[in-house]
Each structure stands twice: as structure tokens, then as C-alpha cells.
Amino acid sequence: MKSLIAGNWKMNGLMASLAEIERLGGLLKGGASAEVLICPPATLIAAMAPAARAIGAEVGGQDCHPKASGAHTGDIAAEMLKDAGASYVIVGHSERRADHGESSAVVKAKAEAARRAGLTPIVCVGETEAERRAGKQEAVVGEQLAGSLPDGAGPLVIAYEPVWAIGTGLTPTIEDIAAMHRFIRQKAGAGVRILYGGSVKPSNAAEILAVEDVNGALVGGASLKADDFYAIISAA
Ligand code: PEP
């Protein structure tokens, strides 16, 4: 299974940031053994898509609405992301589950909307620090998977992102990452790519990406700078 290295720019990036794509292209020099994806803010997708294609990378959204159109001020449909040049969309990121009160049922509807529009959903799951301390991580992630994954067959990526590891510099032990990815593999089946996310950086990427059932990474902070992102892609 080809690894997927996905960058989540979150609410960062202006038109000037497109220069990072050119810089990344210079580093990749036309080739990477991993599939490379960048999920910029929605305002940059249309401008970034041709630049990303030119360096062999793809572009994705960070969220979508479950419906294709309608009276939903400020929201973006999966069809709009596709039209702007996206091929993936992240759904159920813990920041959206927390900041916007997104339930697993809402995340599932968004994942199904992504497939309807011809996008591959990247469904995020992960436990909080308190849940891990209480030993409930598999129960929590199992419940999120049962509630958030789209019904039926179709393209799907799952990102395991422990909430306490996002943007903190903390990561689970390699054994804990392996155990959770094994658990998710049992639930998701053989063909689904399972990404690890949470403080992936150049210094820990090779060790994490070598773990069985880790099929790539979802990278936040370290995806904003071409040099760091390239180092992670090279580790895959
Ligand atoms: C993320 O938010 O998806 C993420 C993994 O962030 P970071 O790499 O900054 O921890």
C-alpha cells in the first residue's frame, strides 16, 4: 500500500504561502515514493490545485457540509471542493468535533457527502488525554469508528489522531501507536489506509512510519514549511 503524507494547514496560509508549494516541488525534484496531499484553507484550494498537480501532489479540503447545496451560510459543499480541484477532504478532525460540536453522526454524513462528490474522505478519530489515562482509548476510538465511517464500499482513509498529541509535541509510544493501528485495522479491513497524526515531525517520522499498519501521516504544524514537510515525505 502506497503511503499517504497529508499536510493539514488548518487556518494558516495566504496567497503568498503558495510559494511553499514551489519550494516543495524543488525539493521533491519530480518524484516521491509516497502520495503527497496538502489541505490548505478553502480560500487557497483553487489557486493551489494546479501548482500542486505540477509537482505531483494533490489538494484536499479540511471540512465539508453534508448537503450538496442550500441555505447554509459560510459552509462549503464537497461538490464545491471537488470543483475547485480537491481530491480528498478531512472530516471529523478533533478541532471541529470540539469547536463546532460535531457528533460522529455528522462526521459520517460528511464522509458520505465526500464520496458522493467523488472525494476520498479522511475520517479522523482519537481519544483525549483523560480517556487514555483511564485506559478507554480503544473503546472511544471504536465508538467513533462505528459512528463516523461511511456506509457501503468506496474510497476511505482513516486518521488516528490522539487529541493530546495534536500540536503539543507529545506522541504515544511506538507500541501504543502499533496497538491502536492494529485495532483500527481489525475494524476497517485490509484495503483502508490508516494515517497517524499528532506531532509528526522530521525527527520522529521515520520511526512512526515504519510501524505496521501505519500507512502514512496527517501532519499539522510541520506541513507549513516545505523543508520539514519534505523531510517527512522522504521518511515515508
Ligand atoms: C493535526 O491537527 O491534524 C495535526 C496532526 O497537527 P500537528 O501535526 O501540529 O500535531
Short mmCIF file of C-alpha atoms and ligand atoms in Angstrom, two decimals:
data_model
loop_
_atom_site.label_atom_id
_atom_site.label_comp_id
_atom_site.label_asym_id
_atom_site.label_seq_id
_atom_site.Cartn_x
_atom_site.Cartn_y
_atom_site.Cartn_z
CA MET A 1 0.00 0.00 0.00
CA LYS A 2 1.49 3.38 -1.04
CA SER A 3 1.92 5.73 1.93
CA LEU A 4 -0.05 8.97 2.03
CA ILE A 5 1.58 12.02 3.60
CA ALA A 6 -1.10 14.66 4.12
CA GLY A 7 -0.49 18.20 5.34
CA ASN A 8 -3.26 19.98 7.25
CA TRP A 9 -2.58 23.71 7.09
CA LYS A 10 -5.59 24.43 9.35
CA MET A 11 -6.41 28.18 9.47
CA ASN A 12 -2.98 29.20 8.14
CA GLY A 13 -1.97 30.46 4.72
CA LEU A 14 -2.44 33.40 2.38
CA MET A 15 -1.84 33.60 -1.38
CA ALA A 16 1.85 34.25 -0.63
CA SER A 17 2.01 30.82 1.02
CA LEU A 18 1.68 29.18 -2.42
CA ALA A 19 5.42 29.77 -2.70
CA GLU A 20 5.82 26.83 -0.28
CA ILE A 21 4.41 24.53 -2.98
CA GLU A 22 7.04 25.71 -5.43
CA ARG A 23 9.72 25.22 -2.75
CA LEU A 24 8.39 21.71 -2.04
CA GLY A 25 8.49 20.94 -5.78
CA GLY A 26 12.13 21.99 -5.88
CA LEU A 27 12.92 19.58 -3.05
CA LEU A 28 10.88 16.68 -4.49
CA LYS A 29 12.56 17.16 -7.90
CA GLY A 30 9.70 15.41 -9.67
CA GLY A 31 9.45 12.31 -7.50
CA ALA A 32 8.31 10.93 -4.16
CA SER A 33 7.63 7.33 -3.24
CA ALA A 34 4.68 8.48 -1.09
CA GLU A 35 1.46 10.12 -2.26
CA VAL A 36 1.58 13.79 -1.20
CA LEU A 37 -1.51 15.78 -0.23
CA ILE A 38 -1.91 19.32 1.06
CA CYS A 39 -5.13 20.51 2.69
CA PRO A 40 -4.94 24.31 2.73
CA PRO A 41 -7.71 26.68 3.84
CA ALA A 42 -10.63 26.57 1.38
CA THR A 43 -9.67 30.02 0.05
CA LEU A 44 -6.45 28.57 -1.42
CA ILE A 45 -7.71 25.31 -2.95
CA ALA A 46 -8.46 26.62 -6.46
CA ALA A 47 -5.17 28.51 -6.71
CA MET A 48 -3.12 25.70 -5.19
CA ALA A 49 -4.56 22.81 -7.22
CA PRO A 50 -2.67 23.46 -10.50
CA ALA A 51 0.55 24.28 -8.63
CA ALA A 52 0.25 21.05 -6.62
CA ARG A 53 -0.52 18.98 -9.72
CA ALA A 54 2.61 20.40 -11.37
CA ILE A 55 4.78 18.94 -8.59
CA GLY A 56 2.90 15.60 -8.45
CA ALA A 57 0.92 16.45 -5.30
CA GLU A 58 -2.81 16.66 -4.59
CA VAL A 59 -5.02 19.12 -2.75
CA GLY A 60 -7.80 18.49 -0.23
CA GLY A 61 -10.33 20.31 1.90
CA GLN A 62 -10.39 20.43 5.71
CA ASP A 63 -14.16 20.03 6.10
CA CYS A 64 -17.35 19.86 4.04
CA HIS A 65 -21.10 20.20 4.58
CA PRO A 66 -23.23 17.02 4.31
CA LYS A 67 -25.51 18.63 1.69
CA ALA A 68 -24.62 19.45 -1.92
CA SER A 69 -26.12 22.96 -1.85
CA GLY A 70 -28.62 25.11 0.02
CA ALA A 71 -29.14 27.76 2.67
CA HIS A 72 -26.06 27.10 4.84
CA THR A 73 -24.23 30.40 5.14
CA GLY A 74 -20.47 30.05 5.39
CA ASP A 75 -20.40 26.32 4.68
CA ILE A 76 -18.74 24.57 1.74
CA ALA A 77 -20.15 21.52 -0.06
CA ALA A 78 -17.98 18.57 -1.04
CA GLU A 79 -19.02 19.23 -4.64
CA MET A 80 -17.51 22.74 -4.37
CA LEU A 81 -14.22 21.35 -3.10
CA LYS A 82 -14.15 18.88 -5.99
CA ASP A 83 -14.96 21.68 -8.44
CA ALA A 84 -12.08 23.75 -7.02
CA GLY A 85 -9.61 20.91 -7.65
CA ALA A 86 -9.65 18.86 -4.42
CA SER A 87 -9.44 15.08 -4.39
CA TYR A 88 -9.66 14.46 -0.61
CA VAL A 89 -11.40 16.08 2.35
CA ILE A 90 -10.65 15.75 6.07
CA VAL A 91 -13.79 15.16 8.14
CA GLY A 92 -14.20 14.86 11.90
CA HIS A 93 -10.91 16.49 12.88
CA SER A 94 -10.87 16.77 16.68
CA GLU A 95 -10.72 20.56 16.41
CA ARG A 96 -14.03 20.52 14.53
CA ARG A 97 -15.53 17.91 16.85
CA ALA A 98 -14.60 20.21 19.78
CA ASP A 99 -15.01 23.74 18.32
CA HIS A 100 -18.18 23.01 16.33
CA GLY A 101 -19.73 20.24 18.41
CA GLU A 102 -19.61 17.77 15.52
CA SER A 103 -21.01 14.38 16.52
CA SER A 104 -19.94 11.14 14.87
CA ALA A 105 -23.31 11.09 13.05
CA VAL A 106 -22.49 14.47 11.48
CA VAL A 107 -19.00 13.26 10.57
CA LYS A 108 -20.49 10.16 8.90
CA ALA A 109 -22.86 12.34 6.85
CA LYS A 110 -19.89 14.48 5.77
CA ALA A 111 -17.85 11.40 4.82
CA GLU A 112 -20.76 10.11 2.72
CA ALA A 113 -21.11 13.56 1.10
CA ALA A 114 -17.41 13.43 0.21
CA ARG A 115 -17.85 10.10 -1.59
CA ARG A 116 -20.98 11.34 -3.37
CA ALA A 117 -18.90 14.23 -4.75
CA GLY A 118 -16.06 11.97 -5.87
CA LEU A 119 -13.70 12.87 -3.00
CA THR A 120 -11.91 10.48 -0.66
CA PRO A 121 -12.86 11.23 2.96
CA ILE A 122 -10.11 11.23 5.59
CA VAL A 123 -12.08 10.39 8.75
CA CYS A 124 -10.29 11.47 11.96
CA VAL A 125 -10.63 9.63 15.27
CA GLY A 126 -8.72 9.82 18.54
CA GLU A 127 -9.02 9.84 22.30
CA THR A 128 -8.40 12.68 24.77
CA GLU A 129 -5.66 12.59 27.39
CA ALA A 130 -8.16 11.77 30.16
CA GLU A 131 -9.62 8.92 28.11
CA ARG A 132 -6.15 7.42 27.54
CA ARG A 133 -5.24 7.81 31.22
CA ALA A 134 -8.41 5.90 32.04
CA GLY A 135 -7.45 3.16 29.56
CA LYS A 136 -10.53 3.88 27.43
CA GLN A 137 -8.73 4.69 24.15
CA GLU A 138 -9.93 1.60 22.26
CA ALA A 139 -13.49 1.98 23.50
CA VAL A 140 -13.54 5.65 22.44
CA VAL A 141 -11.94 5.10 19.04
CA GLY A 142 -14.12 2.02 18.43
CA GLU A 143 -17.23 4.08 19.12
CA GLN A 144 -16.02 6.91 16.86
CA LEU A 145 -15.32 4.44 14.05
CA ALA A 146 -18.72 2.78 14.42
CA GLY A 147 -20.46 6.15 14.29
CA SER A 148 -18.32 8.10 11.80
CA LEU A 149 -17.39 5.75 8.95
CA PRO A 150 -19.47 5.99 5.78
CA ASP A 151 -21.78 3.10 4.90
CA GLY A 152 -21.05 0.88 1.92
CA ALA A 153 -17.99 0.46 -0.23
CA GLY A 154 -15.88 3.32 -1.53
CA PRO A 155 -12.66 5.20 -1.03
CA LEU A 156 -11.71 5.80 2.61
CA VAL A 157 -8.74 6.93 4.69
CA ILE A 158 -8.78 6.86 8.50
CA ALA A 159 -6.51 9.15 10.54
CA TYR A 160 -5.77 8.15 14.13
CA GLU A 161 -5.03 11.41 15.92
CA PRO A 162 -4.85 11.26 19.72
CA VAL A 163 -6.21 14.68 20.77
CA TRP A 164 -3.49 15.12 23.38
CA ALA A 165 -0.76 14.68 20.74
CA ILE A 166 -2.03 17.36 18.35
CA GLY A 167 0.16 20.45 18.37
CA THR A 168 1.70 19.54 21.74
CA GLY A 169 4.99 17.89 20.75
CA LEU A 170 3.81 14.77 22.61
CA THR A 171 3.37 11.42 20.86
CA PRO A 172 2.23 7.99 22.03
CA THR A 173 4.91 5.34 22.37
CA ILE A 174 5.63 3.31 19.24
CA GLU A 175 3.99 0.32 20.96
CA ASP A 176 0.83 2.36 21.66
CA ILE A 177 0.68 3.58 18.04
CA ALA A 178 1.11 -0.01 16.82
CA ALA A 179 -1.61 -1.30 19.16
CA MET A 180 -4.14 1.34 18.08
CA HIS A 181 -3.43 0.91 14.37
CA ARG A 182 -3.82 -2.88 14.76
CA PHE A 183 -7.15 -2.26 16.50
CA ILE A 184 -8.33 0.10 13.72
CA ARG A 185 -7.16 -2.34 11.02
CA GLN A 186 -9.36 -5.07 12.54
CA LYS A 187 -12.36 -2.76 12.32
CA ALA A 188 -11.62 -1.13 8.94
CA GLY A 189 -10.38 -4.06 6.85
CA ALA A 190 -7.30 -4.61 4.73
CA GLY A 191 -7.73 -2.03 1.95
CA VAL A 192 -8.08 1.14 4.04
CA ARG A 193 -5.12 3.45 4.58
CA ILE A 194 -4.66 4.32 8.26
CA LEU A 195 -2.68 7.50 8.92
CA TYR A 196 -1.12 8.51 12.22
CA GLY A 197 -1.41 12.20 13.19
CA GLY A 198 -0.22 14.18 16.18
CA SER A 199 3.14 16.00 16.44
CA VAL A 200 4.72 14.17 13.49
CA LYS A 201 7.98 15.96 12.66
CA PRO A 202 11.20 15.24 10.76
CA SER A 203 12.84 13.77 13.87
CA ASN A 204 10.16 11.14 14.62
CA ALA A 205 8.61 10.48 11.18
CA ALA A 206 10.78 7.52 10.13
CA GLU A 207 10.16 5.61 13.36
CA ILE A 208 6.39 6.21 13.27
CA LEU A 209 6.01 5.48 9.55
CA ALA A 210 7.85 2.17 9.95
CA VAL A 211 5.15 0.83 12.31
CA GLU A 212 2.96 -1.95 10.88
CA ASP A 213 -0.47 -0.68 9.78
CA VAL A 214 0.73 2.95 9.71
CA ASN A 215 0.11 3.82 6.07
CA GLY A 216 1.10 7.46 6.22
CA ALA A 217 0.77 10.58 8.32
CA LEU A 218 -1.54 13.54 8.81
CA VAL A 219 0.76 16.44 9.59
CA GLY A 220 -0.27 19.80 11.04
CA GLY A 221 2.41 22.28 12.13
CA ALA A 222 5.30 20.58 10.32
CA SER A 223 3.45 20.74 6.97
CA LEU A 224 3.60 24.54 6.84
CA LYS A 225 7.29 24.68 5.97
CA ALA A 226 8.40 22.94 2.77
CA ASP A 227 11.70 21.76 4.30
CA ASP A 228 10.04 19.99 7.24
CA PHE A 229 7.24 18.54 5.12
CA TYR A 230 9.77 17.27 2.59
CA ALA A 231 11.77 15.58 5.35
CA ILE A 232 8.63 13.74 6.49
CA ILE A 233 7.74 12.74 2.90
CA SER A 234 11.28 11.43 2.46
CA ALA A 235 10.96 9.33 5.63
CA ALA A 236 7.93 7.50 4.19
C1 PEP B 1 -3.45 17.80 13.03
O1 PEP B 1 -4.06 18.71 13.56
O2 PEP B 1 -4.01 17.12 12.16
C2 PEP B 1 -2.09 17.53 13.46
C3 PEP B 1 -1.63 16.33 13.32
O3 PEP B 1 -1.38 18.58 13.99
P1 PEP B 1 0.16 18.57 14.48
O4 PEP B 1 0.96 17.79 13.48
O5 PEP B 1 0.55 20.03 14.53
O6 PEP B 1 0.18 17.92 15.82
#
